[in-house]
Every structure is written in structure tokens, then in C-alpha cells.
Tab-separated table of C-alpha atoms and ligand atoms in Angstrom:
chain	number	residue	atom	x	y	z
A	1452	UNK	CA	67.253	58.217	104.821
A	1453	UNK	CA	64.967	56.022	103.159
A	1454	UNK	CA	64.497	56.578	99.319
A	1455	UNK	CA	62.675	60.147	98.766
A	1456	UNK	CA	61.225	60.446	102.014
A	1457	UNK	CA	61.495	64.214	103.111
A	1458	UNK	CA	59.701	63.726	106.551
A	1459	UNK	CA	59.187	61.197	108.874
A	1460	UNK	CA	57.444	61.251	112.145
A	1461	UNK	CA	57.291	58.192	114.133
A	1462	UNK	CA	54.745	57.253	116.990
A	1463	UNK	CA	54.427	61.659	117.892
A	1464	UNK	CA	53.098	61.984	121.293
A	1465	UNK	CA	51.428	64.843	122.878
A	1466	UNK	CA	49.960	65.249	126.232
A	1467	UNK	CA	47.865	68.618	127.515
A	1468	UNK	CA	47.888	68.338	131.081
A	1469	UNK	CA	46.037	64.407	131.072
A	1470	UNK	CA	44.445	65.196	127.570
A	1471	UNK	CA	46.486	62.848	124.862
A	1472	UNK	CA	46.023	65.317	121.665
A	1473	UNK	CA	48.113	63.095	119.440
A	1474	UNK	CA	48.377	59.550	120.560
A	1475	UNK	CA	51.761	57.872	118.775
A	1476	UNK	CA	51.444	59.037	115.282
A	1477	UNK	CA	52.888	57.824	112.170
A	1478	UNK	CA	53.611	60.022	109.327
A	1479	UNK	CA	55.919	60.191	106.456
A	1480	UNK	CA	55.958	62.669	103.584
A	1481	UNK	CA	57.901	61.919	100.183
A	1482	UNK	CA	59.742	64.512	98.499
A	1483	UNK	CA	57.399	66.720	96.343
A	1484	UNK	CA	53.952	64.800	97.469
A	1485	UNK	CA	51.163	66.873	98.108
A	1486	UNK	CA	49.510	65.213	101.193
A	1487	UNK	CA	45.673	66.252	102.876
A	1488	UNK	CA	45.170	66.387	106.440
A	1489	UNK	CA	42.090	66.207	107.618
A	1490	UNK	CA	39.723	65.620	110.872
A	1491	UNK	CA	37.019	67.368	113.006
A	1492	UNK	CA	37.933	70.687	115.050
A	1493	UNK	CA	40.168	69.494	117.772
A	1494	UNK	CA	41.741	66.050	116.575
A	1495	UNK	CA	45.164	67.561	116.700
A	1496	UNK	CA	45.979	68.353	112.673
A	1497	UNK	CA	47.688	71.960	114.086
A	1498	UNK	CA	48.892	70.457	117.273
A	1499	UNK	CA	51.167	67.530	114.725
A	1500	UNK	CA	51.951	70.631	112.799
A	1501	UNK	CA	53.659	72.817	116.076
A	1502	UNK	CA	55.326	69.136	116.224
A	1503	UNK	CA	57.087	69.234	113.162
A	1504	UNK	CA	57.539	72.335	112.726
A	1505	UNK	CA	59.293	72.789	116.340
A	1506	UNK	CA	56.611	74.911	117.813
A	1507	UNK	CA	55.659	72.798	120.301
A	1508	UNK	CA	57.982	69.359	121.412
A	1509	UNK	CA	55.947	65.998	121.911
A	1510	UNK	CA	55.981	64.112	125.262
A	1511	UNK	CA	57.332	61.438	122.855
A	1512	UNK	CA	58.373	59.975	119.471
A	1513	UNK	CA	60.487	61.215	116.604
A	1514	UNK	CA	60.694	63.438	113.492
A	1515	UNK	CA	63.237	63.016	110.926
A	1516	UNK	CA	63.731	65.415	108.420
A	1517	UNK	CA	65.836	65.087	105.178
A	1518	UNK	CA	67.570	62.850	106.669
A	1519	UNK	CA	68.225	63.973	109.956
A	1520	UNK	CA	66.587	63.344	113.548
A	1521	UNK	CA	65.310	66.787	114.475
A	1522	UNK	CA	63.885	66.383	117.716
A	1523	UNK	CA	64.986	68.902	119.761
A	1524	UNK	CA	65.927	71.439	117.209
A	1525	UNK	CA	64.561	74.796	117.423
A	1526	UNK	CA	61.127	76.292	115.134
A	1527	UNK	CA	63.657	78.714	113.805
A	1528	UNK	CA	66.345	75.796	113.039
A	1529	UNK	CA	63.842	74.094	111.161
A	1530	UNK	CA	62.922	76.579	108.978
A	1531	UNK	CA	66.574	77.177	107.915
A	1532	UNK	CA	66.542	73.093	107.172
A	1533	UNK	CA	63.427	73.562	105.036
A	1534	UNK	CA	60.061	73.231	106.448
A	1535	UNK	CA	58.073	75.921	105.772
A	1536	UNK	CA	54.307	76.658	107.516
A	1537	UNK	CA	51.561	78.780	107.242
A	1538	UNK	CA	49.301	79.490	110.617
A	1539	UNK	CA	45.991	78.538	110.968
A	1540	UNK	CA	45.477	82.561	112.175
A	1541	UNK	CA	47.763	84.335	110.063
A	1542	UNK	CA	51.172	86.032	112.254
A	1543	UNK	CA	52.182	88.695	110.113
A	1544	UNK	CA	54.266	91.265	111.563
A	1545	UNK	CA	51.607	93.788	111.853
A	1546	UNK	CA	53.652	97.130	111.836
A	1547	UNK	CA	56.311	96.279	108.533
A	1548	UNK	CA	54.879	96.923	105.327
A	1549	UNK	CA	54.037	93.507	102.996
A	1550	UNK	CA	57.616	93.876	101.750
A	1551	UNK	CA	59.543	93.750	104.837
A	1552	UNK	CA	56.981	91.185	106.340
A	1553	UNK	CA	58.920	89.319	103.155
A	1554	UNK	CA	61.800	90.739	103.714
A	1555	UNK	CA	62.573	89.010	107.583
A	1556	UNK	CA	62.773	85.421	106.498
A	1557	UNK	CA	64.404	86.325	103.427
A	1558	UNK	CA	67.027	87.799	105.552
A	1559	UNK	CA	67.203	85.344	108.895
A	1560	UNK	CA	66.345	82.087	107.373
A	1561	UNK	CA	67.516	81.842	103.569
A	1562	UNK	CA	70.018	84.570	104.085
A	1563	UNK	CA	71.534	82.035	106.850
A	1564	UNK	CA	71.900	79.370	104.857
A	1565	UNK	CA	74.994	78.097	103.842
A	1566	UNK	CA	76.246	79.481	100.938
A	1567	UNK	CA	73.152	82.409	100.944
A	1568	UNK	CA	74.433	86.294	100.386
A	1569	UNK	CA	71.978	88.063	99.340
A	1570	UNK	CA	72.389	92.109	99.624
A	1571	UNK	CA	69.997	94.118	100.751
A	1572	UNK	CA	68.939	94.801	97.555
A	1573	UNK	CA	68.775	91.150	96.654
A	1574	UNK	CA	66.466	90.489	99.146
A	1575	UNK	CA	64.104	93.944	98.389
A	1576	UNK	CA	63.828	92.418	94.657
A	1577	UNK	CA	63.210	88.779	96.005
A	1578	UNK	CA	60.408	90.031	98.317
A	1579	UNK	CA	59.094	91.776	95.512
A	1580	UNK	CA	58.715	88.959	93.024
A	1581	UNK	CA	57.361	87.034	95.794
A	1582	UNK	CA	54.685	89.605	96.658
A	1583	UNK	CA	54.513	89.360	93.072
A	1584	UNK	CA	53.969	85.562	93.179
A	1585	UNK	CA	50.738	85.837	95.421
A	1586	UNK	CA	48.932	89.034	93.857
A	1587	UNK	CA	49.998	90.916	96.183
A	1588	UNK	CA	52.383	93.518	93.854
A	1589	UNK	CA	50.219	96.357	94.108
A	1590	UNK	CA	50.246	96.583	98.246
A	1591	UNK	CA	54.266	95.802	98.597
A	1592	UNK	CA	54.496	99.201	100.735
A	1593	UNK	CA	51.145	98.665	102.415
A	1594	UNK	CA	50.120	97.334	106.242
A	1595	UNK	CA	48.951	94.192	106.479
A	1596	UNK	CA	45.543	95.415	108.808
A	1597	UNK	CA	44.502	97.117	104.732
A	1598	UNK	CA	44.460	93.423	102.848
A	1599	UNK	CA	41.323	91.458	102.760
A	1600	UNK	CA	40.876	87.855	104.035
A	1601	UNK	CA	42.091	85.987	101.149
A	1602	UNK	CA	44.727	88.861	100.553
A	1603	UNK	CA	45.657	87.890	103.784
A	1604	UNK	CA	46.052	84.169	103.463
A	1605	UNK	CA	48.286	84.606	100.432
A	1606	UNK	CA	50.216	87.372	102.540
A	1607	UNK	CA	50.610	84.635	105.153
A	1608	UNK	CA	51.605	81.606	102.297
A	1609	UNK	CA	54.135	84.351	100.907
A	1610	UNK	CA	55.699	84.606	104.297
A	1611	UNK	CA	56.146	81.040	104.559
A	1612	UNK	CA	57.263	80.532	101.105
A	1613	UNK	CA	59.632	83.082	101.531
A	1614	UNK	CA	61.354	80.846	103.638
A	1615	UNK	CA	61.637	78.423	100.453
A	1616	UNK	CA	60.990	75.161	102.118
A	1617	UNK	CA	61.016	71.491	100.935
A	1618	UNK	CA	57.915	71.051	103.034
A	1619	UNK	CA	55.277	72.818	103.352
A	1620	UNK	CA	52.575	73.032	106.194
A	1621	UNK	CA	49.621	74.545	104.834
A	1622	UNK	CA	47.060	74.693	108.129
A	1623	UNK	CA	43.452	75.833	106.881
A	1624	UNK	CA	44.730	78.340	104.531
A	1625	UNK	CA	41.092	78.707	102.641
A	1626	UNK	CA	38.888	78.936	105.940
A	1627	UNK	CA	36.505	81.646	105.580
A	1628	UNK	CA	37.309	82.132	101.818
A	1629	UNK	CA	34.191	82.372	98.497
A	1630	UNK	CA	34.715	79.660	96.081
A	1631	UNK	CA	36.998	81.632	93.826
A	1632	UNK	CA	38.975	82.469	96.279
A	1633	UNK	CA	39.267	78.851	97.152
A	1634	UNK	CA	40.457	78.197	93.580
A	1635	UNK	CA	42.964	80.952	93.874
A	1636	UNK	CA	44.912	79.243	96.604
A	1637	UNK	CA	44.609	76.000	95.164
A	1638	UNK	CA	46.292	77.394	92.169
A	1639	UNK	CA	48.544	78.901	94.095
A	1640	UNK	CA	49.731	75.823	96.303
A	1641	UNK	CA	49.428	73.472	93.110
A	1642	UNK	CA	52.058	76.127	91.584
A	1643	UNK	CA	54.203	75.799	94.550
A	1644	UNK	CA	54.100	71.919	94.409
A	1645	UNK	CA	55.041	72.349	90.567
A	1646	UNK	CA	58.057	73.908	91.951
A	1647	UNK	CA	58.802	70.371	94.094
A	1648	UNK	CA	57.620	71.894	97.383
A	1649	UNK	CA	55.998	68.831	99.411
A	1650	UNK	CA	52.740	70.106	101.028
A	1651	UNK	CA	50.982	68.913	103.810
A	1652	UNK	CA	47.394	70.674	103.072
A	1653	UNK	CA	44.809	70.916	106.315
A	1654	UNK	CA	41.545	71.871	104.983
A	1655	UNK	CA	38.153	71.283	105.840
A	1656	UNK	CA	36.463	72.369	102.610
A	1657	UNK	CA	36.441	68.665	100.823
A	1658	UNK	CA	36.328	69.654	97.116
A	1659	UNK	CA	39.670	71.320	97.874
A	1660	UNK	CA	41.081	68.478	99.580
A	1661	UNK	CA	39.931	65.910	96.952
A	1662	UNK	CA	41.292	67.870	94.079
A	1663	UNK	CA	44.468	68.706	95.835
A	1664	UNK	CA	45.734	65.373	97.324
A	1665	UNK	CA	47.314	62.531	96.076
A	1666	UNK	CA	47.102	61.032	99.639
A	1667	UNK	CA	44.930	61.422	102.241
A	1668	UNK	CA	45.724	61.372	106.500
A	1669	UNK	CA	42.487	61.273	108.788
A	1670	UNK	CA	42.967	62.249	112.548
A	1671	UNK	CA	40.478	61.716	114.475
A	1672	UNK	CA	40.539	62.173	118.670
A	1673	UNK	CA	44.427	62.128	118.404
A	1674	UNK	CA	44.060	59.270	116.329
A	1675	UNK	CA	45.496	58.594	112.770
A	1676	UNK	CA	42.405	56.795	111.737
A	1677	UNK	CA	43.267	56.386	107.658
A	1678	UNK	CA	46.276	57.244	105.482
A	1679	UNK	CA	46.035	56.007	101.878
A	1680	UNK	CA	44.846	56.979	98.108
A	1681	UNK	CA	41.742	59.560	98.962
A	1682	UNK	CA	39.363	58.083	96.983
A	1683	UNK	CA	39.886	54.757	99.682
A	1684	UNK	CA	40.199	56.993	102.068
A	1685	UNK	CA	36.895	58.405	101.996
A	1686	UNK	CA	35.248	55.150	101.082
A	1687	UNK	CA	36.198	54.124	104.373
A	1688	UNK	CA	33.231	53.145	106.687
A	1689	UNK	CA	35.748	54.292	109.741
A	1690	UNK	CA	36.415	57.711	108.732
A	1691	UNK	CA	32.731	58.159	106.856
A	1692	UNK	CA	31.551	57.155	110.927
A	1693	UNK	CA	34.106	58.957	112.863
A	1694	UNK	CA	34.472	62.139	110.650
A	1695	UNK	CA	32.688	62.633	107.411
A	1696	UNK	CA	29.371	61.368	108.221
A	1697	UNK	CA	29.223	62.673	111.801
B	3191	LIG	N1	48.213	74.693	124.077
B	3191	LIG	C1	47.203	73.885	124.384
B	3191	LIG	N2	46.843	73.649	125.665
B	3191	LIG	C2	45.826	72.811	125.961
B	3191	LIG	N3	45.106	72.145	125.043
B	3191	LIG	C3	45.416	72.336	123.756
B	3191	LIG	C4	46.479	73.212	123.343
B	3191	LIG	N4	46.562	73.199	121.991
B	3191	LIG	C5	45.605	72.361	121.569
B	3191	LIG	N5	44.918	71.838	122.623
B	3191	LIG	C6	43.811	70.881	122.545
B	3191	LIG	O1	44.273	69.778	121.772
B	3191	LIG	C7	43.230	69.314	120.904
B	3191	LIG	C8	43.712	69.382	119.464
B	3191	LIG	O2	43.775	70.735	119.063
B	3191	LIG	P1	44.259	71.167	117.623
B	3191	LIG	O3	45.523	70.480	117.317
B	3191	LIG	O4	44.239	72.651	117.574
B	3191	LIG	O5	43.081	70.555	116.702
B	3191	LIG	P2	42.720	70.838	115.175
B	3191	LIG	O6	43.811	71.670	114.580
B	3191	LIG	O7	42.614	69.479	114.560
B	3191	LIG	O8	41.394	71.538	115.202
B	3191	LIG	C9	42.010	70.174	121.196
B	3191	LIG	O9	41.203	69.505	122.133
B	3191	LIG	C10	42.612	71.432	121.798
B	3191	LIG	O10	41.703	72.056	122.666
B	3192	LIG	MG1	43.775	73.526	113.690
């Protein structure tokens, strides 16, 4: 592995039917970096993320992760290696309360870790403090159909942090969300990243995306179009003509 790299994709590939949605795309992620995705509706930001995350395998190319080629390994394998993701529509499991919706990859991902044995109990009081975490203490033995929108964004970054990842995949967590509640995620996501958790952060909302990255990667068409400091980035008369000034 090269030198604090976490992830590396190399030239990703993915077909629909004759439709290229990600045409050979580089990407690496260093250990702790807080990266921003970004690019119109349909340039492929969650399509690369079912890529790394194992959702979905590319028609070609590779992703390494600490370390290790994972092509081929399974969503849930992944997760158990350490990359964590949060879906563009949240996937909660709508019949467990917000504690056991913690509670499952507390108990089939971290618990199944080497050296992980938690109890039951363990894993009740870990859920807690990470409902805890996200604001959501009050609604532990709640359904998730009684949160709000942003309660349910922070129900769905729980659920992924529960799976306490290296990497993070953040995909449009703050769509749909007031200003303050934009703040409140980016607090919470700038906490995580205190912690050391990498983050790649898909966002369209571009005061969140400014403040939160320290690099910037523009997709555009399937395209990686610009990857570099964010201030270039969005200097850059190809993304302000392909994407920010369309
Ligand atoms: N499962 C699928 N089958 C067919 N086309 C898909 C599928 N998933 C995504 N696409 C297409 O691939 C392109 C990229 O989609 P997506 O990755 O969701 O974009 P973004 O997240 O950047 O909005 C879009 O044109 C979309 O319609
Ligand atoms: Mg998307």
C-alpha cells in the first residue's frame, strides 16, 4: 500500500446496458481526508459509490482498500473491512425501533470482527451512545416512519457509523434539509472526521461542500473532469462550463 492511502480505485468502469455511467475512473482517498464529490444529477457520484462499496461490481478496473484488492468481495465483506456508507434514500429497517436499527451492524459487522465480543448488553449501550451521538437519544425505542427528515438523515449516518468505518461514503446526506439543519450534519460529519474517519462527501448544496472539503472530485457524464484543492477546482473554466455554470 502506498503511504496513507486508505482507498484506491483505478480506471472503475461501468456499463448500463450501452450507457457508460463511469468511464475508467481514478480515485484515491488518504487516510482521514475529507474528500467532496460532486456533479450534475446522473454523472455517476452514487453509481462509483455502489462500486466501492460492493453494491454494484464494475464491467472493469480495480479498488484497493487498506491495502488489499477488493474486487470481488461482497457489500457486506466490505463493511466488516471498514467502509462505511450512507444511502442517498435512507434504508432503515423500517419495523426495529432506532436502537435495534443500531443494534444489526453493531452485531453482524463490528461484532464479526476479529477480536470483537461484545454482549448483548454491550451492543444495547453502544447503540445507545450512538443514538446518542446523532440527537437521536430521546427516540431510541421509537419507529423510524415518527423521525423527521433531518432526524432521518442522522438516523441513516448513525447506521453507517455504527459500522465504524475508516471510510466513509456520505451520498447527499443534506438534500432536502433548512440551513441549520445543513450545519447540523456538517458538524456532525466534521466530528466524525475528528475521529480519523475519511469521508467521501456527495453534496450538491456548495457552501457545504466548500466548507467541508479539503479536496474536491468533479464527475461529469461518467467523467472525472477535476480532482484537486477546491478553491482550483472551482476556478476551473471546465467544470464552471460543464457543471457549475450550466
Ligand atoms: N441500475 C441502473 N440501471 C440503469 N441505469 C442506471 C442504474 N443506476 C444508475 N443508472 C444511470 O446511470 C447514470 C448515473 O446515475 P447515478 O450514479 O445515480 O448519478 P448521480 O448519483 O451522480 O446522480 C444515470 O444516467 C442513471 O440513470
Ligand atoms: Mg446520486
Amino acid at each position: 500500500m502506498r503511504e496513507g492511502i486508505i482507498l484506491e480505485a483505478t480506471k472503475v468502469k461501468k456499463k448500463f446496458g450501452g450507457f457508460v455511467a463511469l468511464n475508467d475512473i481514478d480515485l484515491t482517498i488518504r487516510r482521514g481526508e475529507r474528500v467532496g464529490l460532486i456533479g450534475p444529477n446522473g454523472s455517476g457520484k452514487s453509481t462509483l459509490t455502489n462500486c466501492l462499496c460492493g453494491a454494484i461490481k464494475p464491467d472493469g478496473g480495480s479498488v484497493s482498500f487498506a491495502g488489499q484488492t477488493i474486487d470481488g468481495v461482497s457489500a457486506h465483506e466490505r463493511a466488516r473491512l471498514g467502509i462505511g456508507r450512507s444511502f442517498q434514500l435512507p434504508r432503515p429497517f423500517h419495523s426495529l425501533s432506532l436502537l435495534d436499527n443500531i443494534r444489526v451492524p453493531l452485531k453482524y459487522v463490528v461484532n464479526r470482527r476479529a477480536g470483537h465480543r461484545m454482549s448483548e448488553q454491550d451492543i444495547s449501550t453502544r447503540a445507545a451512545e450512538l443514538l446518542g451521538k446523532f440527537g437521536l437519544g430521546g427516540k431510541a425505542g421509537r419507529l423510524p416512519r415518527d423521525l423527521t427528515q433531518v432526524e432521518m438523515r442522522k438516523l441513516e449516518l448513525a447506521r453507517a457509523m455504527a459500522t465504524e468505518p475508516t471510510l466513509l461514503v456520505s451520498d447527499e446526506a443534506m438534500a432536502g434539509l433548512s440551513n441549520s439543519e445543513v450545519d447540523e450534519i456538517l458538524g456532525l460529519l466534521m466530528a466524525l472526521n475528528e475521529e480519523g474517519v475519511a469521508i467521501i462527501f456527495i453534496e450538491h448544496i456548495m457552501r457545504a461542500v466548500m466548507v467541508f472539503s479539503e479536496r474536491l472530485v468533479v464527475l461529469v457524464a461518467g467523467q472525472k473532469i477535476a480532482d484537486g484543492l477546491p478553491k482550483e477546482v472551482i476556478a476551473n473554466k471546465h467544470v464552471v462550463g460543464a457543471y457549475l455554470g450550466e
